[in-house]
Amino acid sequence: FLIQIDKMLNSRAFQHWLPPQLRALVFGTLVQKVNLEMRKYGLPEPVGGIGSPRSPFSNLKQTTEYLETLKKGLISFHEGVQKIVSEDKIVVLTNGASLSVDAIICCTGYKGSVDYLDDTIHKDIFRTLPVVDRKGEMRNLKWVKLYHQLLYTKDPTLCCLGMLTTIGNESCVGEMQARWCTAMWCDKLKCGRPRKEDMEKECERNRKKLLRIQPPVTEFVRYVHYMDELAEELGCMPNLQITKMLINPSKWRLFYRLIFGPVYPIQYRLNGPDKLPNAENLLLSLL
């Protein structure tokens, strides 16, 4: 049973059943091997190593076609553009080299921000935590103070979607966040509206956790765990009771997909609000 790496990593079997140490070992080994392979074809060494904030974890999501273009030299990595001669399709690098190119992809990255809001709100959400790292050096951890990584604790009418990263698909997470926010505003959450004291307690737990483990990427969330958490509160969590599945052979294939397959958003349309009548067939049709 061959399965793409990122699909395997985003299954409930991997995320929930494997011990944390074994899960970290498997994930770290995959990241090392994939990136070592890609560096053969020009991928720059990440600043600070594989575990650094600039570590290219997203390479686990690259397709076979993308890797083939690297091997054939159709895509190459270069740093420092000094000048572009558009009429000749020439790029001059800061090291003096000239390249003939068809297209340029600027891998500049991005940063989350709500600086279009009042400055006091922006500073209240985007915070820094001064810490002493394992080398004894002072540095600042960026911290986004939001309940469930999306709700502003001082004003429940403000939700900031997508202020996180994951080894899953951030657009899938964004859809689930949008469903949660809409249900919360309409008083349709299964658990009811979150109380201010509960929101503050969760944010404080997150702050203490960041100080304790000092992760390279502070906005990282475990895709399956986070999606299931929001789904539980929405009331759209798929049925994972093994006893009910075992007595119904027609559901065995579905159960296998729910446990060992990647967690697609369509799983959260099987039950509860906004369920789709053809959700099960759609899920089973996906590879």
mmCIF file of C-alpha atoms in Angstrom:
data_model
loop_
_atom_site.group_PDB
_atom_site.id
_atom_site.type_symbol
_atom_site.label_atom_id
_atom_site.label_comp_id
_atom_site.label_asym_id
_atom_site.label_seq_id
_atom_site.Cartn_x
_atom_site.Cartn_y
_atom_site.Cartn_z
ATOM 1 C CA PHE A 1 0.000 0.000 0.000
ATOM 2 C CA LEU A 2 1.971 2.981 -1.295
ATOM 3 C CA ILE A 3 0.900 6.342 0.093
ATOM 4 C CA GLN A 4 2.331 9.820 -0.294
ATOM 5 C CA ILE A 5 4.361 10.971 2.710
ATOM 6 C CA ASP A 6 2.211 13.937 3.695
ATOM 7 C CA LYS A 7 -0.934 11.798 3.440
ATOM 8 C CA MET A 8 0.537 9.216 5.812
ATOM 9 C CA LEU A 9 1.637 11.902 8.268
ATOM 10 C CA ASN A 10 -1.877 13.378 8.325
ATOM 11 C CA SER A 11 -3.739 10.197 9.219
ATOM 12 C CA ARG A 12 -5.321 9.554 12.615
ATOM 13 C CA ALA A 13 -3.322 6.334 12.949
ATOM 14 C CA PHE A 14 -0.063 8.294 12.735
ATOM 15 C CA GLN A 15 -1.145 11.365 14.690
ATOM 16 C CA HIS A 16 -3.100 9.650 17.491
ATOM 17 C CA TRP A 17 -1.744 6.121 17.868
ATOM 18 C CA LEU A 18 2.018 6.482 17.558
ATOM 19 C CA PRO A 19 3.863 7.565 20.728
ATOM 20 C CA PRO A 20 5.118 11.186 20.498
ATOM 21 C CA GLN A 21 8.777 10.133 20.530
ATOM 22 C CA LEU A 22 8.301 7.625 17.700
ATOM 23 C CA ARG A 23 6.198 10.116 15.735
ATOM 24 C CA ALA A 24 8.924 12.749 16.067
ATOM 25 C CA LEU A 25 11.584 10.226 15.022
ATOM 26 C CA VAL A 26 9.675 9.174 11.899
ATOM 27 C CA PHE A 27 8.889 12.771 10.955
ATOM 28 C CA GLY A 28 12.463 13.948 11.528
ATOM 29 C CA THR A 29 13.891 11.071 9.490
ATOM 30 C CA LEU A 30 11.542 11.816 6.580
ATOM 31 C CA VAL A 31 12.401 15.522 6.651
ATOM 32 C CA GLN A 32 16.135 14.750 6.654
ATOM 33 C CA LYS A 33 15.970 12.258 3.787
ATOM 34 C CA VAL A 34 13.671 14.310 1.576
ATOM 35 C CA ASN A 35 15.674 17.494 2.006
ATOM 36 C CA LEU A 36 19.033 15.773 1.550
ATOM 37 C CA GLU A 37 17.728 14.426 -1.750
ATOM 38 C CA MET A 38 16.512 17.854 -2.819
ATOM 39 C CA ARG A 39 19.782 19.550 -1.859
ATOM 40 C CA LYS A 40 21.500 17.369 -4.450
ATOM 41 C CA TYR A 41 19.673 19.477 -7.012
ATOM 42 C CA GLY A 42 20.445 22.890 -5.541
ATOM 43 C CA LEU A 43 18.065 23.436 -2.619
ATOM 44 C CA PRO A 44 19.980 25.780 -0.254
ATOM 45 C CA GLU A 45 20.887 24.555 3.213
ATOM 46 C CA PRO A 46 18.333 26.039 5.658
ATOM 47 C CA VAL A 47 19.746 28.660 8.015
ATOM 48 C CA GLY A 48 20.119 27.013 11.420
ATOM 49 C CA GLY A 49 19.662 23.457 10.127
ATOM 50 C CA ILE A 50 16.648 21.218 9.624
ATOM 51 C CA GLY A 51 15.006 22.170 12.917
ATOM 52 C CA SER A 52 15.269 25.914 12.367
ATOM 53 C CA PRO A 53 12.352 28.301 11.686
ATOM 54 C CA ARG A 54 13.416 28.400 8.025
ATOM 55 C CA SER A 55 13.599 24.628 7.725
ATOM 56 C CA PRO A 56 11.851 23.482 4.498
ATOM 57 C CA PHE A 57 9.288 21.092 5.999
ATOM 58 C CA SER A 58 6.968 21.844 3.075
ATOM 59 C CA ASN A 59 9.196 19.782 0.792
ATOM 60 C CA LEU A 60 7.352 16.746 2.159
ATOM 61 C CA LYS A 61 4.369 17.931 0.106
ATOM 62 C CA GLN A 62 6.163 18.206 -3.220
ATOM 63 C CA THR A 63 4.928 16.035 -6.082
ATOM 64 C CA THR A 64 6.879 13.501 -8.106
ATOM 65 C CA GLU A 65 6.587 15.812 -11.114
ATOM 66 C CA TYR A 66 8.252 18.619 -9.161
ATOM 67 C CA LEU A 67 11.148 16.385 -8.146
ATOM 68 C CA GLU A 68 11.584 15.264 -11.753
ATOM 69 C CA THR A 69 11.897 18.875 -12.942
ATOM 70 C CA LEU A 70 14.687 19.361 -10.382
ATOM 71 C CA LYS A 71 16.540 16.284 -11.588
ATOM 72 C CA LYS A 72 16.316 17.445 -15.202
ATOM 73 C CA GLY A 73 17.597 20.900 -14.282
ATOM 74 C CA LEU A 74 14.398 22.646 -15.416
ATOM 75 C CA ILE A 75 14.214 24.334 -11.995
ATOM 76 C CA SER A 76 17.259 25.562 -10.108
ATOM 77 C CA PHE A 77 17.808 27.491 -6.873
ATOM 78 C CA HIS A 78 19.829 30.720 -6.697
ATOM 79 C CA GLU A 79 20.231 33.464 -4.115
ATOM 80 C CA GLY A 80 20.683 37.212 -4.557
ATOM 81 C CA VAL A 81 19.252 38.809 -7.714
ATOM 82 C CA GLN A 82 21.142 41.968 -8.664
ATOM 83 C CA LYS A 83 19.564 42.858 -11.997
ATOM 84 C CA ILE A 84 16.985 41.571 -14.475
ATOM 85 C CA VAL A 85 17.384 42.166 -18.202
ATOM 86 C CA SER A 86 13.820 41.402 -19.242
ATOM 87 C CA GLU A 87 14.195 41.799 -23.011
ATOM 88 C CA ASP A 88 16.950 39.134 -23.081
ATOM 89 C CA LYS A 89 15.475 36.990 -20.288
ATOM 90 C CA ILE A 90 18.739 37.353 -18.370
ATOM 91 C CA VAL A 91 19.123 37.458 -14.587
ATOM 92 C CA VAL A 92 22.350 38.784 -13.068
ATOM 93 C CA LEU A 93 23.060 37.444 -9.585
ATOM 94 C CA THR A 94 24.904 39.240 -6.792
ATOM 95 C CA ASN A 95 27.852 36.868 -7.264
ATOM 96 C CA GLY A 96 28.248 38.126 -10.855
ATOM 97 C CA ALA A 97 26.816 35.063 -12.591
ATOM 98 C CA SER A 98 24.316 35.524 -15.428
ATOM 99 C CA LEU A 99 21.461 33.119 -16.101
ATOM 100 C CA SER A 100 19.102 32.730 -19.030
ATOM 101 C CA VAL A 101 15.657 32.019 -17.593
ATOM 102 C CA ASP A 102 12.047 31.549 -18.678
ATOM 103 C CA ALA A 103 10.436 32.444 -15.346
ATOM 104 C CA ILE A 104 11.409 33.604 -11.855
ATOM 105 C CA ILE A 105 9.733 32.316 -8.695
ATOM 106 C CA CYS A 106 10.515 34.560 -5.718
ATOM 107 C CA CYS A 107 10.561 32.419 -2.554
ATOM 108 C CA THR A 108 10.250 35.362 -0.195
ATOM 109 C CA GLY A 109 7.836 33.778 2.256
ATOM 110 C CA TYR A 110 5.257 35.751 4.181
ATOM 111 C CA LYS A 111 4.362 36.797 7.708
ATOM 112 C CA GLY A 112 1.014 36.952 9.474
ATOM 113 C CA SER A 113 -0.180 40.399 10.430
ATOM 114 C CA VAL A 114 -3.312 42.393 11.213
ATOM 115 C CA ASP A 115 -1.603 45.775 11.143
ATOM 116 C CA TYR A 116 -4.621 47.240 9.324
ATOM 117 C CA LEU A 117 -6.394 47.116 12.711
ATOM 118 C CA ASP A 118 -5.856 49.494 15.606
ATOM 119 C CA ASP A 119 -2.260 49.359 16.813
ATOM 120 C CA THR A 120 -3.287 48.351 20.342
ATOM 121 C CA ILE A 121 -5.165 45.312 18.971
ATOM 122 C CA HIS A 122 -2.268 44.350 16.718
ATOM 123 C CA LYS A 123 0.201 44.462 19.616
ATOM 124 C CA ASP A 124 -2.197 42.569 21.858
ATOM 125 C CA ILE A 125 -2.423 39.687 19.355
ATOM 126 C CA PHE A 126 1.142 39.543 18.026
ATOM 127 C CA ARG A 127 3.425 39.284 21.031
ATOM 128 C CA THR A 128 7.010 38.297 21.777
ATOM 129 C CA LEU A 129 8.355 36.105 24.560
ATOM 130 C CA PRO A 130 12.005 36.675 25.598
ATOM 131 C CA VAL A 131 13.681 33.308 26.268
ATOM 132 C CA VAL A 132 17.142 31.895 26.838
ATOM 133 C CA ASP A 133 17.755 29.097 24.343
ATOM 134 C CA ARG A 134 19.743 25.904 24.850
ATOM 135 C CA LYS A 135 22.929 27.712 23.822
ATOM 136 C CA GLY A 136 22.430 30.285 26.554
ATOM 137 C CA GLU A 137 21.591 33.039 24.082
ATOM 138 C CA MET A 138 18.678 35.469 24.405
ATOM 139 C CA ARG A 139 16.079 35.488 21.647
ATOM 140 C CA ASN A 140 12.437 36.432 21.160
ATOM 141 C CA LEU A 141 9.719 33.921 20.396
ATOM 142 C CA LYS A 142 6.840 35.231 18.315
ATOM 143 C CA TRP A 143 3.509 34.406 19.905
ATOM 144 C CA VAL A 144 -0.007 34.885 18.518
ATOM 145 C CA LYS A 145 -2.432 35.268 21.412
ATOM 146 C CA LEU A 146 -5.662 33.864 19.981
ATOM 147 C CA TYR A 147 -8.086 31.331 21.417
ATOM 148 C CA HIS A 148 -7.927 28.173 19.313
ATOM 149 C CA GLN A 149 -5.387 30.074 17.208
ATOM 150 C CA LEU A 150 -8.206 32.158 15.711
ATOM 151 C CA LEU A 151 -10.425 34.090 18.185
ATOM 152 C CA TYR A 152 -9.427 37.401 19.788
ATOM 153 C CA THR A 153 -10.095 36.911 23.493
ATOM 154 C CA LYS A 154 -11.066 40.530 24.203
ATOM 155 C CA ASP A 155 -13.609 40.776 21.401
ATOM 156 C CA PRO A 156 -15.349 37.604 20.116
ATOM 157 C CA THR A 157 -16.482 39.451 16.983
ATOM 158 C CA LEU A 158 -12.881 39.366 15.697
ATOM 159 C CA CYS A 159 -11.506 36.119 14.246
ATOM 160 C CA CYS A 160 -8.135 35.830 12.495
ATOM 161 C CA LEU A 161 -8.110 32.821 10.185
ATOM 162 C CA GLY A 162 -4.948 31.193 8.886
ATOM 163 C CA MET A 163 -2.621 32.516 11.608
ATOM 164 C CA LEU A 164 -0.921 29.125 11.870
ATOM 165 C CA THR A 165 1.094 26.564 9.964
ATOM 166 C CA THR A 166 0.868 22.787 9.795
ATOM 167 C CA ILE A 167 2.098 19.794 7.826
ATOM 168 C CA GLY A 168 -1.467 19.484 6.565
ATOM 169 C CA ASN A 169 -3.165 21.829 4.140
ATOM 170 C CA GLU A 170 -3.662 25.316 5.588
ATOM 171 C CA SER A 171 -6.602 26.013 3.262
ATOM 172 C CA CYS A 172 -8.408 22.973 4.717
ATOM 173 C CA VAL A 173 -7.742 24.330 8.197
ATOM 174 C CA GLY A 174 -9.036 27.739 7.100
ATOM 175 C CA GLU A 175 -12.323 26.208 5.973
ATOM 176 C CA MET A 176 -12.776 24.477 9.339
ATOM 177 C CA GLN A 177 -11.917 27.705 11.166
ATOM 178 C CA ALA A 178 -14.520 29.572 9.100
ATOM 179 C CA ARG A 179 -17.172 26.979 9.968
ATOM 180 C CA TRP A 180 -16.278 27.221 13.662
ATOM 181 C CA CYS A 181 -16.404 31.034 13.706
ATOM 182 C CA THR A 182 -19.735 31.154 11.886
ATOM 183 C CA ALA A 183 -21.252 28.595 14.264
ATOM 184 C CA MET A 184 -19.886 30.476 17.278
ATOM 185 C CA TRP A 185 -21.368 33.792 16.121
ATOM 186 C CA CYS A 186 -24.722 32.089 15.485
ATOM 187 C CA ASP A 187 -24.670 30.347 18.902
ATOM 188 C CA LYS A 188 -24.638 26.931 17.201
ATOM 189 C CA LEU A 189 -21.472 25.467 18.701
ATOM 190 C CA LYS A 190 -22.132 22.115 20.355
ATOM 191 C CA CYS A 191 -20.136 23.246 23.403
ATOM 192 C CA GLY A 192 -21.675 26.742 23.486
ATOM 193 C CA ARG A 193 -19.846 30.047 23.243
ATOM 194 C CA PRO A 194 -16.415 29.982 24.905
ATOM 195 C CA ARG A 195 -16.233 31.918 28.167
ATOM 196 C CA LYS A 196 -13.648 34.666 28.488
ATOM 197 C CA GLU A 197 -11.939 32.999 31.471
ATOM 198 C CA ASP A 198 -11.630 29.715 29.538
ATOM 199 C CA MET A 199 -10.130 31.521 26.555
ATOM 200 C CA GLU A 200 -7.576 33.281 28.749
ATOM 201 C CA LYS A 201 -6.656 30.003 30.461
ATOM 202 C CA GLU A 202 -5.997 28.297 27.109
ATOM 203 C CA CYS A 203 -3.847 31.212 25.914
ATOM 204 C CA GLU A 204 -1.867 31.106 29.155
ATOM 205 C CA ARG A 205 -1.292 27.340 28.751
ATOM 206 C CA ASN A 206 -0.018 27.967 25.226
ATOM 207 C CA ARG A 207 2.299 30.722 26.475
ATOM 208 C CA LYS A 208 3.798 28.460 29.152
ATOM 209 C CA LYS A 209 4.184 25.620 26.647
ATOM 210 C CA LEU A 210 6.077 27.875 24.235
ATOM 211 C CA LEU A 211 8.391 28.987 27.022
ATOM 212 C CA ARG A 212 9.003 25.367 28.015
ATOM 213 C CA ILE A 213 9.687 23.754 24.633
ATOM 214 C CA GLN A 214 10.793 26.821 22.612
ATOM 215 C CA PRO A 215 9.674 25.428 19.221
ATOM 216 C CA PRO A 216 11.319 26.723 16.044
ATOM 217 C CA VAL A 217 7.856 27.491 14.601
ATOM 218 C CA THR A 218 5.570 28.863 17.316
ATOM 219 C CA GLU A 219 2.407 28.961 15.181
ATOM 220 C CA PHE A 220 2.628 25.248 14.306
ATOM 221 C CA VAL A 221 -0.370 23.017 15.106
ATOM 222 C CA ARG A 222 -0.881 19.289 14.665
ATOM 223 C CA TYR A 223 -3.225 19.118 11.692
ATOM 224 C CA VAL A 224 -5.386 16.118 12.662
ATOM 225 C CA HIS A 225 -5.603 17.029 16.356
ATOM 226 C CA TYR A 226 -6.558 20.625 15.579
ATOM 227 C CA MET A 227 -9.159 19.724 12.939
ATOM 228 C CA ASP A 228 -10.750 17.104 15.204
ATOM 229 C CA GLU A 229 -10.853 19.550 18.121
ATOM 230 C CA LEU A 230 -12.787 22.126 16.112
ATOM 231 C CA ALA A 231 -15.020 19.394 14.642
ATOM 232 C CA GLU A 232 -15.938 18.103 18.124
ATOM 233 C CA GLU A 233 -17.099 21.576 19.140
ATOM 234 C CA LEU A 234 -18.980 21.974 15.859
ATOM 235 C CA GLY A 235 -20.663 18.604 16.224
ATOM 236 C CA CYS A 236 -19.416 17.307 12.861
ATOM 237 C CA MET A 237 -16.824 14.781 14.045
ATOM 238 C CA PRO A 238 -17.018 11.510 12.031
ATOM 239 C CA ASN A 239 -18.110 8.390 13.897
ATOM 240 C CA LEU A 240 -14.964 6.525 14.992
ATOM 241 C CA GLN A 241 -16.596 3.950 17.304
ATOM 242 C CA ILE A 242 -14.993 0.675 16.249
ATOM 243 C CA THR A 243 -17.791 -1.502 17.696
ATOM 244 C CA LYS A 244 -20.441 0.113 15.490
ATOM 245 C CA MET A 245 -18.207 -0.247 12.443
ATOM 246 C CA LEU A 246 -17.385 -3.914 13.103
ATOM 247 C CA ILE A 247 -21.052 -4.983 13.173
ATOM 248 C CA ASN A 248 -21.648 -3.234 9.849
ATOM 249 C CA PRO A 249 -19.346 -4.720 7.154
ATOM 250 C CA SER A 250 -20.542 -2.143 4.610
ATOM 251 C CA LYS A 251 -18.762 0.524 6.668
ATOM 252 C CA TRP A 252 -15.407 -1.277 7.034
ATOM 253 C CA ARG A 253 -13.872 0.492 4.031
ATOM 254 C CA LEU A 254 -15.063 3.853 5.343
ATOM 255 C CA PHE A 255 -13.626 3.128 8.798
ATOM 256 C CA TYR A 256 -10.275 2.197 7.258
ATOM 257 C CA ARG A 257 -10.210 5.531 5.399
ATOM 258 C CA LEU A 258 -11.094 7.464 8.564
ATOM 259 C CA ILE A 259 -8.286 5.875 10.585
ATOM 260 C CA PHE A 260 -5.480 5.149 8.118
ATOM 261 C CA GLY A 261 -6.240 7.577 5.313
ATOM 262 C CA PRO A 262 -5.433 11.302 5.187
ATOM 263 C CA VAL A 263 -7.901 13.558 6.983
ATOM 264 C CA TYR A 264 -9.690 15.295 4.131
ATOM 265 C CA PRO A 265 -12.227 18.071 4.972
ATOM 266 C CA ILE A 266 -14.984 15.934 3.411
ATOM 267 C CA GLN A 267 -14.742 13.700 6.525
ATOM 268 C CA TYR A 268 -16.347 16.528 8.472
ATOM 269 C CA ARG A 269 -19.358 16.521 6.150
ATOM 270 C CA LEU A 270 -20.437 12.974 7.072
ATOM 271 C CA ASN A 271 -22.315 14.022 10.220
ATOM 272 C CA GLY A 272 -23.642 17.073 11.991
ATOM 273 C CA PRO A 273 -24.380 20.529 10.613
ATOM 274 C CA ASP A 274 -23.828 21.127 6.899
ATOM 275 C CA LYS A 275 -23.444 17.405 6.205
ATOM 276 C CA LEU A 276 -23.553 16.320 2.578
ATOM 277 C CA PRO A 277 -25.603 13.328 1.373
ATOM 278 C CA ASN A 278 -22.823 12.173 -0.969
ATOM 279 C CA ALA A 279 -19.937 12.817 1.459
ATOM 280 C CA GLU A 280 -19.195 9.121 2.043
ATOM 281 C CA ASN A 281 -19.008 8.322 -1.674
ATOM 282 C CA LEU A 282 -16.787 11.343 -2.275
ATOM 283 C CA LEU A 283 -14.435 10.296 0.530
ATOM 284 C CA LEU A 284 -14.158 6.726 -0.748
ATOM 285 C CA SER A 285 -13.446 7.955 -4.261
ATOM 286 C CA LEU A 286 -10.377 9.919 -3.131
ATOM 287 C CA LEU A 287 -6.969 8.261 -3.400
#
